[in-house]
Coordinates of C-alpha atoms in Angstrom, one line a residue:
Chain A
M21 CA 12.0 -30.8 13.1
G22 CA 11.0 -29.4 9.7
S23 CA 10.0 -25.7 9.8
R24 CA 6.3 -25.0 10.0
R25 CA 4.7 -23.9 6.8
V26 CA 2.5 -20.8 7.3
G27 CA 0.3 -19.6 4.5
I28 CA -0.2 -15.9 3.7
L29 CA -3.3 -14.9 1.8
A30 CA -1.7 -13.1 -1.2
I31 CA -4.7 -11.3 -2.8
Q32 CA -3.4 -7.8 -1.8
G33 CA -1.5 -6.2 1.1
D34 CA 1.7 -6.5 3.0
V35 CA 2.4 -10.1 2.2
D36 CA 6.2 -9.5 2.1
A37 CA 6.4 -8.0 5.6
H38 CA 4.5 -11.0 7.0
A39 CA 6.9 -13.4 5.1
Q40 CA 9.9 -11.6 6.7
A41 CA 8.3 -11.8 10.2
L42 CA 7.6 -15.5 9.7
L43 CA 11.2 -16.2 8.6
R44 CA 12.4 -14.5 11.8
V45 CA 10.5 -17.0 13.9
G46 CA 11.8 -20.0 11.8
A47 CA 8.6 -20.6 9.9
A48 CA 8.4 -21.1 6.1
P49 CA 6.0 -18.5 4.4
V50 CA 3.8 -19.8 1.6
P51 CA 1.6 -17.6 -0.6
V52 CA -2.1 -18.6 -0.7
L53 CA -4.3 -17.8 -3.7
A54 CA -6.4 -20.9 -4.1
E55 CA -8.1 -23.6 -2.0
K56 CA -5.5 -26.2 -3.0
D57 CA -2.8 -24.0 -1.3
L58 CA -4.6 -24.5 2.1
G59 CA -3.9 -28.2 2.2
E60 CA -0.2 -27.7 2.5
I61 CA 0.1 -25.3 5.4
D62 CA 0.0 -25.5 9.2
A63 CA -1.3 -22.0 9.9
L64 CA -2.6 -19.1 7.9
V65 CA -2.1 -15.3 8.0
L66 CA -4.5 -12.7 6.6
P67 CA -2.3 -9.7 6.1
G68 CA -2.8 -6.0 6.4
G69 CA -4.0 -4.2 3.2
E70 CA -7.4 -3.0 2.1
S71 CA -10.2 -5.1 3.5
T72 CA -12.5 -4.1 0.6
T73 CA -10.0 -5.2 -2.0
I74 CA -9.2 -8.5 -0.2
A75 CA -12.9 -9.2 0.5
K76 CA -13.7 -8.8 -3.2
G77 CA -10.8 -11.1 -4.0
L78 CA -12.0 -13.8 -1.6
D79 CA -15.4 -13.6 -3.2
R80 CA -14.0 -13.8 -6.8
L81 CA -11.8 -16.8 -5.8
G82 CA -14.5 -18.5 -3.9
L83 CA -12.4 -18.7 -0.8
Y84 CA -14.9 -17.8 2.0
G85 CA -15.9 -21.4 2.5
P86 CA -12.4 -22.9 2.3
L87 CA -11.0 -20.4 4.7
R88 CA -13.8 -21.1 7.2
A89 CA -13.1 -24.9 6.8
F90 CA -9.4 -24.2 7.4
A91 CA -10.1 -22.5 10.7
D92 CA -12.6 -25.2 11.7
S93 CA -9.7 -27.8 11.2
G94 CA -8.1 -26.2 14.3
R95 CA -5.0 -24.8 12.6
P96 CA -4.1 -21.3 13.7
V97 CA -5.3 -18.2 11.8
L98 CA -3.9 -14.7 12.4
G99 CA -5.4 -11.6 10.9
T100 CA -3.7 -8.2 11.2
C101 CA -5.7 -4.9 10.6
A102 CA -7.6 -5.7 7.3
G103 CA -7.1 -9.4 8.2
A104 CA -8.7 -8.8 11.6
I105 CA -11.7 -7.1 10.0
L106 CA -12.2 -10.1 7.7
L107 CA -12.1 -12.5 10.7
A108 CA -14.7 -10.6 12.7
K109 CA -18.3 -11.8 12.9
E110 CA -19.3 -8.4 11.3
S111 CA -17.8 -5.1 10.3
E112 CA -19.1 -1.5 10.6
N113 CA -18.5 1.7 8.7
H114 CA -18.6 0.7 5.1
P115 CA -19.1 -3.0 6.0
V116 CA -17.3 -5.7 4.1
R117 CA -18.3 -9.4 3.9
T118 CA -16.4 -11.2 6.7
L119 CA -15.5 -14.8 7.6
E120 CA -17.3 -14.7 10.9
L121 CA -14.5 -16.7 12.7
I122 CA -14.2 -14.6 15.8
D123 CA -17.0 -13.2 18.0
V124 CA -16.2 -9.4 17.7
V125 CA -17.4 -6.5 15.7
A126 CA -14.7 -4.6 13.7
R127 CA -15.2 -0.9 13.2
R128 CA -13.2 0.1 10.1
N129 CA -11.0 3.2 10.0
A130 CA -12.0 3.8 13.6
Y131 CA -9.2 6.2 14.4
G132 CA -9.6 8.4 11.2
T133 CA -7.5 8.7 8.1
Q134 CA -3.7 8.2 7.6
V135 CA -2.8 11.5 9.4
D136 CA -4.3 9.9 12.5
S137 CA -2.2 6.7 12.2
F138 CA 0.1 6.2 15.3
A139 CA 2.5 4.0 17.2
A140 CA 1.9 3.1 20.9
E141 CA 3.2 0.9 23.7
A142 CA 0.8 -1.9 24.7
D143 CA -0.6 -1.6 28.2
A144 CA 1.0 -3.7 31.0
P145 CA -0.8 -7.0 31.5
E146 CA -3.9 -6.9 33.8
A147 CA -4.6 -9.3 36.7
G148 CA -6.0 -12.5 35.3
D149 CA -4.2 -12.3 32.0
G150 CA -3.0 -15.7 30.8
P151 CA 0.6 -16.8 30.0
E152 CA 0.3 -15.7 26.3
A153 CA -0.7 -12.2 27.3
L154 CA 2.2 -12.1 29.8
S155 CA 4.6 -13.2 27.1
L156 CA 3.7 -10.3 24.7
A157 CA 3.8 -7.1 26.9
P158 CA 5.6 -4.8 26.5
L159 CA 5.2 -4.4 22.8
R160 CA 5.3 -1.4 20.5
C161 CA 2.3 -1.5 18.2
I162 CA 1.9 0.3 14.9
F163 CA -1.6 1.3 13.9
I164 CA -2.3 2.3 10.2
R165 CA -5.8 3.5 9.5
A166 CA -6.7 0.8 12.1
P167 CA -10.0 -0.7 13.1
R168 CA -11.4 -1.1 16.6
L169 CA -12.8 -4.3 18.0
T170 CA -16.0 -4.0 20.0
A171 CA -18.8 -6.3 21.4
L172 CA -16.3 -9.0 22.3
G173 CA -18.1 -12.3 22.9
P174 CA -17.7 -14.5 26.0
D175 CA -15.2 -16.8 24.4
V176 CA -12.9 -14.0 23.2
E177 CA -9.7 -13.6 25.3
V178 CA -7.9 -10.3 25.2
L179 CA -4.1 -10.7 24.8
L180 CA -3.0 -7.1 24.4
R181 CA -4.6 -3.7 25.0
V182 CA -3.6 -0.1 24.2
D183 CA -5.3 2.5 26.3
R184 CA -7.4 -0.3 27.8
E185 CA -8.9 -1.1 24.4
P186 CA -8.4 -4.6 22.9
V187 CA -5.8 -4.7 20.1
L188 CA -5.0 -8.4 20.0
V189 CA -7.6 -11.0 20.8
R190 CA -8.0 -14.7 20.4
Q191 CA -10.9 -17.2 20.2
G192 CA -9.5 -20.7 20.2
N193 CA -7.2 -21.0 17.2
V194 CA -8.1 -17.6 15.7
F195 CA -6.1 -14.4 16.5
A196 CA -7.3 -10.9 15.5
C197 CA -4.8 -8.1 15.7
T198 CA -5.7 -4.4 14.9
F199 CA -2.1 -3.3 14.7
H200 CA 0.8 -4.5 12.5
P201 CA 3.2 -6.8 14.3
E202 CA 4.7 -7.6 10.8
L203 CA 6.0 -4.0 10.5
G204 CA 8.2 -4.0 13.6
E205 CA 11.4 -6.0 14.3
D206 CA 9.6 -7.8 17.2
A207 CA 8.1 -11.0 15.8
R208 CA 6.6 -12.4 19.0
V209 CA 3.0 -12.3 17.7
H210 CA 4.1 -14.4 14.7
G211 CA 6.0 -16.7 17.1
L212 CA 2.9 -17.2 19.1
V213 CA 0.9 -18.2 16.1
A214 CA 3.6 -20.4 14.7
G215 CA 3.9 -22.0 18.2
A216 CA 0.1 -22.6 18.2
A217 CA 0.6 -24.4 14.9
A218 CA 2.9 -26.9 16.6
I219 CA 0.2 -27.8 19.0
A220 CA -2.7 -28.0 16.5
Chain B
M18 CA -2.7 8.8 25.9
A19 CA 0.6 7.0 25.9
S20 CA 0.9 6.9 22.1
E21 CA 3.1 8.8 19.8
N22 CA 1.0 10.9 17.6
N23 CA 1.7 10.8 13.9
G24 CA 3.0 14.3 13.6
G25 CA 5.8 16.1 11.8
N26 CA 7.9 18.7 13.5
G27 CA 6.6 20.4 16.6
D28 CA 4.4 17.9 18.2
G29 CA 6.9 15.6 19.9
R30 CA 7.5 13.0 17.2
T31 CA 10.7 12.6 15.3
S32 CA 10.4 12.5 11.6
A33 CA 11.9 8.9 11.7
Q34 CA 8.9 7.7 13.8
S35 CA 6.5 9.5 11.5
F36 CA 8.3 8.0 8.4
E37 CA 7.6 4.5 9.7
L38 CA 3.8 5.2 9.7
K39 CA 4.0 6.7 6.2
V40 CA 5.9 3.8 4.7
G41 CA 3.5 1.5 6.6
L42 CA 0.5 2.7 4.6
A43 CA 2.5 2.3 1.4
E44 CA 3.2 -1.3 2.5
M45 CA -0.6 -1.9 2.8
M46 CA -1.1 -0.9 -0.8
K47 CA 1.3 -3.5 -2.2
G48 CA -0.3 -5.9 -4.7
G49 CA -3.0 -3.5 -5.4
V50 CA -4.2 -1.0 -8.1
I51 CA -4.6 2.7 -7.4
M52 CA -7.0 4.2 -9.8
D53 CA -7.4 7.8 -11.1
V54 CA -10.9 9.1 -10.6
T55 CA -12.5 12.5 -11.3
D56 CA -15.7 12.2 -9.2
A57 CA -17.4 10.2 -6.5
T58 CA -19.3 8.0 -9.0
Q59 CA -16.0 6.9 -10.6
A60 CA -14.5 6.5 -7.1
K61 CA -17.3 4.0 -6.2
V62 CA -16.8 2.1 -9.5
A63 CA -13.0 1.9 -8.6
E64 CA -13.7 0.7 -5.0
N65 CA -16.3 -1.9 -6.2
A66 CA -13.8 -3.2 -8.8
G67 CA -11.2 -3.8 -6.0
A68 CA -9.0 -0.8 -6.2
C69 CA -6.7 -0.5 -3.1
A70 CA -6.9 3.3 -3.2
V71 CA -8.2 6.1 -5.5
M72 CA -6.4 9.1 -6.8
A73 CA -8.7 12.1 -6.9
L74 CA -8.0 14.6 -9.7
E75 CA -9.9 17.0 -11.9
R76 CA -8.9 15.7 -15.3
V77 CA -7.2 12.4 -16.1
P78 CA -3.7 12.9 -17.6
S79 CA -4.9 12.2 -21.2
D80 CA -7.3 15.1 -20.9
I81 CA -4.7 17.4 -19.3
R82 CA -2.5 16.5 -22.3
R83 CA -5.3 17.3 -24.8
D84 CA -6.6 20.5 -23.1
G85 CA -3.4 22.1 -22.1
G86 CA -3.4 25.0 -19.7
V87 CA -2.2 25.0 -16.1
A88 CA -3.1 21.8 -14.2
R89 CA -3.5 22.3 -10.5
M90 CA -4.6 20.5 -7.3
S91 CA -8.2 19.4 -7.6
Q92 CA -11.2 21.3 -6.1
V93 CA -11.5 20.5 -2.5
E94 CA -15.3 19.8 -2.7
M95 CA -14.7 17.1 -5.2
I96 CA -12.0 15.5 -3.1
E97 CA -14.2 15.7 0.0
E98 CA -17.1 14.1 -1.8
I99 CA -14.8 11.2 -2.7
Q100 CA -13.5 10.9 0.9
Q101 CA -17.1 10.7 2.1
T102 CA -18.1 8.1 -0.6
V103 CA -15.3 5.4 -0.3
S104 CA -13.6 3.7 2.6
I105 CA -10.4 2.9 0.8
P106 CA -7.5 5.4 1.0
V107 CA -7.9 8.6 -1.0
M108 CA -4.8 10.2 -2.6
A109 CA -4.6 13.5 -4.4
K110 CA -2.0 15.3 -6.5
V111 CA -0.1 18.5 -5.8
R112 CA 2.1 20.5 -8.2
I113 CA 5.8 19.8 -7.8
G114 CA 7.2 22.1 -5.1
H115 CA 3.7 23.4 -4.1
M116 CA 4.1 23.2 -0.3
M117 CA 0.8 25.0 0.2
E118 CA -1.4 22.8 -1.9
A119 CA 0.2 19.9 0.1
R120 CA -0.7 21.7 3.4
V121 CA -4.3 22.0 2.2
L122 CA -4.6 18.3 1.3
E123 CA -3.0 17.4 4.7
A124 CA -5.6 19.6 6.5
M125 CA -8.3 17.7 4.7
G126 CA -7.0 14.4 6.1
I127 CA -5.9 13.1 2.7
D128 CA -4.3 9.6 3.0
F129 CA -1.5 10.1 0.5
I130 CA -0.2 13.1 -1.5
D131 CA 1.2 12.6 -5.0
E132 CA 3.7 15.4 -5.8
S133 CA 3.1 14.8 -9.5
E134 CA 4.7 15.8 -12.8
V135 CA 1.2 15.4 -14.3
L136 CA 0.3 18.8 -12.9
T137 CA 2.1 22.0 -14.0
P138 CA 5.1 22.4 -11.7
A139 CA 4.9 25.3 -9.1
D140 CA 8.7 25.3 -8.5
D141 CA 11.1 24.3 -11.2
E142 CA 14.0 23.9 -8.9
N143 CA 12.8 22.5 -5.6
H144 CA 10.4 19.7 -4.5
V145 CA 8.4 19.8 -1.3
L146 CA 10.3 18.9 1.9
K147 CA 8.1 16.0 2.6
H148 CA 9.6 15.1 6.0
D149 CA 7.7 18.1 7.4
F150 CA 4.3 16.6 6.8
K151 CA 2.1 14.1 8.7
A152 CA 0.6 12.9 5.4
P153 CA 2.8 10.5 3.4
F154 CA 4.0 11.4 -0.2
V155 CA 4.5 9.5 -3.3
C156 CA 6.8 10.9 -6.1
G157 CA 7.7 9.8 -9.6
A158 CA 11.2 8.8 -10.6
R159 CA 12.9 7.8 -13.9
N160 CA 16.1 6.4 -12.3
L161 CA 17.6 5.5 -8.9
G162 CA 19.2 8.9 -8.3
E163 CA 15.9 10.7 -8.7
A164 CA 14.1 8.1 -6.5
L165 CA 16.7 8.6 -3.7
R166 CA 16.5 12.4 -4.0
R167 CA 12.7 12.2 -3.4
I168 CA 13.2 9.7 -0.5
G169 CA 15.8 12.0 0.9
E170 CA 13.1 14.7 1.0
G171 CA 10.8 12.3 2.7
A172 CA 8.8 10.5 0.0
A173 CA 7.3 7.2 1.5
M174 CA 6.6 5.6 -1.9
I175 CA 8.2 5.8 -5.3
R176 CA 6.5 5.2 -8.6
T177 CA 7.9 5.3 -12.1
K178 CA 6.9 8.4 -14.0
G179 CA 6.2 6.5 -17.1
E180 CA 4.5 8.8 -19.5
A181 CA 1.1 9.7 -18.0
G182 CA -1.9 9.9 -20.3
S183 CA -0.1 8.2 -23.2
G184 CA -1.6 4.7 -23.0
N185 CA 1.9 3.6 -23.8
I186 CA 3.8 1.4 -21.4
V187 CA 7.2 1.9 -22.9
E188 CA 8.3 4.7 -20.5
A189 CA 7.1 2.9 -17.4
V190 CA 9.1 -0.2 -18.5
R191 CA 12.1 1.9 -19.2
H192 CA 11.9 3.5 -15.7
L193 CA 11.4 0.2 -13.9
R194 CA 14.3 -1.4 -15.7
T195 CA 16.5 1.7 -15.1
V196 CA 15.8 1.9 -11.4
N197 CA 16.3 -1.9 -11.0
G198 CA 19.4 -1.9 -13.0
D199 CA 20.8 1.0 -11.0
I200 CA 20.1 -0.9 -7.8
R201 CA 21.8 -4.0 -9.1
A202 CA 24.8 -2.0 -10.1
L203 CA 25.1 -0.5 -6.6
T204 CA 25.0 -3.8 -4.8
I205 CA 28.2 -5.0 -6.5
L206 CA 30.3 -1.9 -5.6
E207 CA 33.0 -1.9 -3.0
P208 CA 32.1 0.2 0.0
E209 CA 34.8 2.8 -0.8
E210 CA 33.1 3.3 -4.2
L211 CA 29.8 4.4 -2.8
M212 CA 30.6 8.0 -2.3
A213 CA 31.6 8.4 -5.9
A214 CA 28.4 6.6 -6.9
A215 CA 26.4 9.1 -4.7
K216 CA 28.2 12.0 -6.4
D217 CA 27.5 10.6 -9.9
M218 CA 23.8 10.0 -9.4
G219 CA 23.2 13.1 -7.3
A220 CA 21.7 11.0 -4.4
P221 CA 22.1 11.2 -0.6
Y222 CA 25.1 9.1 0.5
D223 CA 23.3 7.4 3.4
L224 CA 20.5 6.2 1.0
V225 CA 23.1 5.0 -1.5
C226 CA 24.6 2.9 1.3
Y227 CA 21.1 1.5 2.2
V228 CA 20.5 0.4 -1.3
H229 CA 24.0 -1.1 -1.6
E230 CA 23.4 -3.1 1.6
H231 CA 19.7 -4.2 1.1
G232 CA 19.5 -4.4 -2.7
R233 CA 16.2 -2.5 -2.8
L234 CA 14.7 0.9 -2.1
P235 CA 13.9 1.8 1.5
V236 CA 10.3 2.4 0.5
P237 CA 7.8 0.5 -1.8
N238 CA 8.4 0.9 -5.5
F239 CA 5.2 1.1 -7.7
A240 CA 4.6 1.6 -11.4
A241 CA 2.7 4.4 -13.1
G242 CA 2.3 6.1 -16.5
G243 CA 0.8 4.4 -19.5
I244 CA -0.8 1.3 -18.0
A245 CA -3.8 0.5 -20.2
T246 CA -4.4 -3.3 -20.1
P247 CA -4.3 -6.2 -17.7
P248 CA -1.1 -7.5 -19.2
D249 CA 0.5 -4.0 -18.9
A250 CA -0.2 -4.2 -15.1
A251 CA 1.1 -7.8 -14.9
L252 CA 4.2 -6.8 -16.9
C253 CA 5.0 -4.1 -14.3
R254 CA 4.6 -6.6 -11.5
M255 CA 6.9 -8.9 -13.4
L256 CA 9.5 -6.2 -13.7
G257 CA 9.5 -5.6 -9.9
A258 CA 6.7 -3.0 -9.3
E259 CA 5.0 -3.9 -6.1
A260 CA 1.7 -2.3 -7.1
V261 CA 0.4 -0.2 -10.0
F262 CA -1.3 3.2 -10.6
V263 CA -3.7 3.3 -13.5
G264 CA -4.7 6.8 -14.7
S265 CA -6.4 7.4 -18.0
G266 CA -6.4 3.7 -18.8
I267 CA -9.6 2.8 -17.0
F268 CA -12.0 5.7 -17.4
K269 CA -10.9 6.4 -21.0
S270 CA -11.7 2.8 -22.0
A271 CA -14.9 1.5 -23.5
D272 CA -16.0 -0.4 -20.4
P273 CA -14.3 1.1 -17.3
E274 CA -15.9 -1.2 -14.7
T275 CA -14.9 -4.4 -16.5
R276 CA -11.4 -3.1 -17.3
A277 CA -10.9 -2.0 -13.7
R278 CA -11.8 -5.5 -12.3
A279 CA -9.6 -7.1 -14.9
I280 CA -6.6 -5.0 -14.1
V281 CA -7.1 -5.8 -10.4
K282 CA -7.2 -9.5 -11.1
A283 CA -4.1 -9.4 -13.4
T284 CA -2.2 -7.4 -10.7
T285 CA -2.9 -10.1 -8.1
H286 CA -2.3 -13.1 -10.4
W287 CA 0.6 -11.7 -12.5
E288 CA 2.6 -14.9 -12.0
D289 CA -0.2 -17.0 -13.5
P290 CA -0.6 -16.4 -17.3
A291 CA -3.9 -18.4 -17.4
E292 CA -5.4 -15.9 -14.9
V293 CA -4.0 -13.0 -16.8
L294 CA -5.5 -14.5 -20.0
A295 CA -8.9 -14.8 -18.3
S296 CA -8.6 -11.1 -17.3
C297 CA -8.2 -10.2 -21.0
R298 CA -11.7 -11.5 -22.0
G299 CA -14.6 -9.3 -22.7
L300 CA -12.8 -6.0 -22.1
G301 CA -13.9 -3.9 -25.2
D302 CA -11.5 -1.3 -26.5
A303 CA -8.6 0.1 -24.6
M304 CA -7.9 3.8 -24.5
E305 CA -6.2 5.3 -27.6
G306 CA -2.4 5.3 -27.2
I307 CA 0.3 7.7 -28.3
E308 CA 3.6 6.8 -29.8
M309 CA 6.5 8.4 -28.0
E310 CA 8.2 9.6 -31.3
T311 CA 5.2 11.8 -31.9
L312 CA 5.7 13.6 -28.5
D313 CA 8.2 16.4 -28.5
E314 CA 10.4 16.7 -25.4
S315 CA 8.4 19.7 -24.2
Q316 CA 5.2 17.5 -24.3
R317 CA 6.7 14.8 -22.1
L318 CA 5.4 15.0 -18.6
A319 CA 8.2 12.8 -17.3
N320 CA 10.7 15.6 -17.9
R321 CA 9.1 17.7 -15.2
G322 CA 11.0 17.5 -11.9
W323 CA 14.6 16.3 -11.6

């Protein structure tokens, strides 16, 4: 089996850290800067970084439509932190234009500035959690000027919580993560997304 | 709550845990442009142009160079107004060794502190012990030994010193090449040669071992000092800088908004000359530059700190 090619949106942000995490789960990372790059990949990551900067880049490159079409094709999409904000149906607190691919509202910088950044253990799974949620906990999560996800729609499944708040959610093939799984050694979140690419 | 708070000493976190969060924010700035701004209006222009952070300071380096006098941490009202205006991270500068200016910025919830040679040093022997702070620090370096000394003190990001306010890229290029050359030289040493290398470059032994093993710094490595055009920014990326700081280059140019957008674009697309070319169109005049030969050693900001 050839390794799955996973694109990483390379406008700005921690592209290298995602590439390292993808290599750890046996996927081949590919930078994405144009619509043509999307044809060659099995899944896509929107990295951490500055959502304002990345949103302006998406606009300049005309990538809002092509990224939505990519998600509509059923291939998995993972957004971490800034990437999660871009996937949301809307953002609050200095709103940025989003891709509206997952039925949540993202509140930017919801915990404060960098001095309020933190690391935390994810909560134990709750009754009724699916197999994906069970496969992830326990997990140490790193939050950097992180957003919060609110107003979760009926089709949004919570995969991980910290202090009973959703920090990793999925709607179909779209995964939004408010922490940075790419910064730790544990690449299970990337494994989950690369695994979903095998099914798509 | 069951989380580890991002604190320094005294509130239950080790500095190693805290360091991970500091380097984490530096990681998020990769591929971006950090722009010097002197008020909230400029900060908004920078954010709208796609800056990944702004550096709040009272005077851009070229004005500090021209006006002389003691350059200090900026007025807190100005920094606060910028914090309230933009959603991207806000950085600010402290004088080398000025622990108290750093504590003030930390108390303001600043996102990143630049212990900067652009300001007049407060201590000509010692830098701030940066491990003691919740806020992350960036420091300038001209070579690997200097970079590792700053990381040893707790810096979570290194930038070249370049020559701030000169509009001349030559020093930033020299510092990038020197740091990268020093790194390459370490990687080929035998393990028993590393202590002597640490002694020669005046760097902590454990960090010398890290660089020998990994072939890179343990923190992100950015470029600063003299970047004035989109190709300058792209050149720094080509030479291994993971992001760029632009000081006087934007707001001392004829059309700051257009130039800011162009430098952001060239920083993202540095591997594609056609995109860098496109970013060069319609820019108007760049800032005036200074030839290094006309600056005496005492006028060179990069000589501050060690």
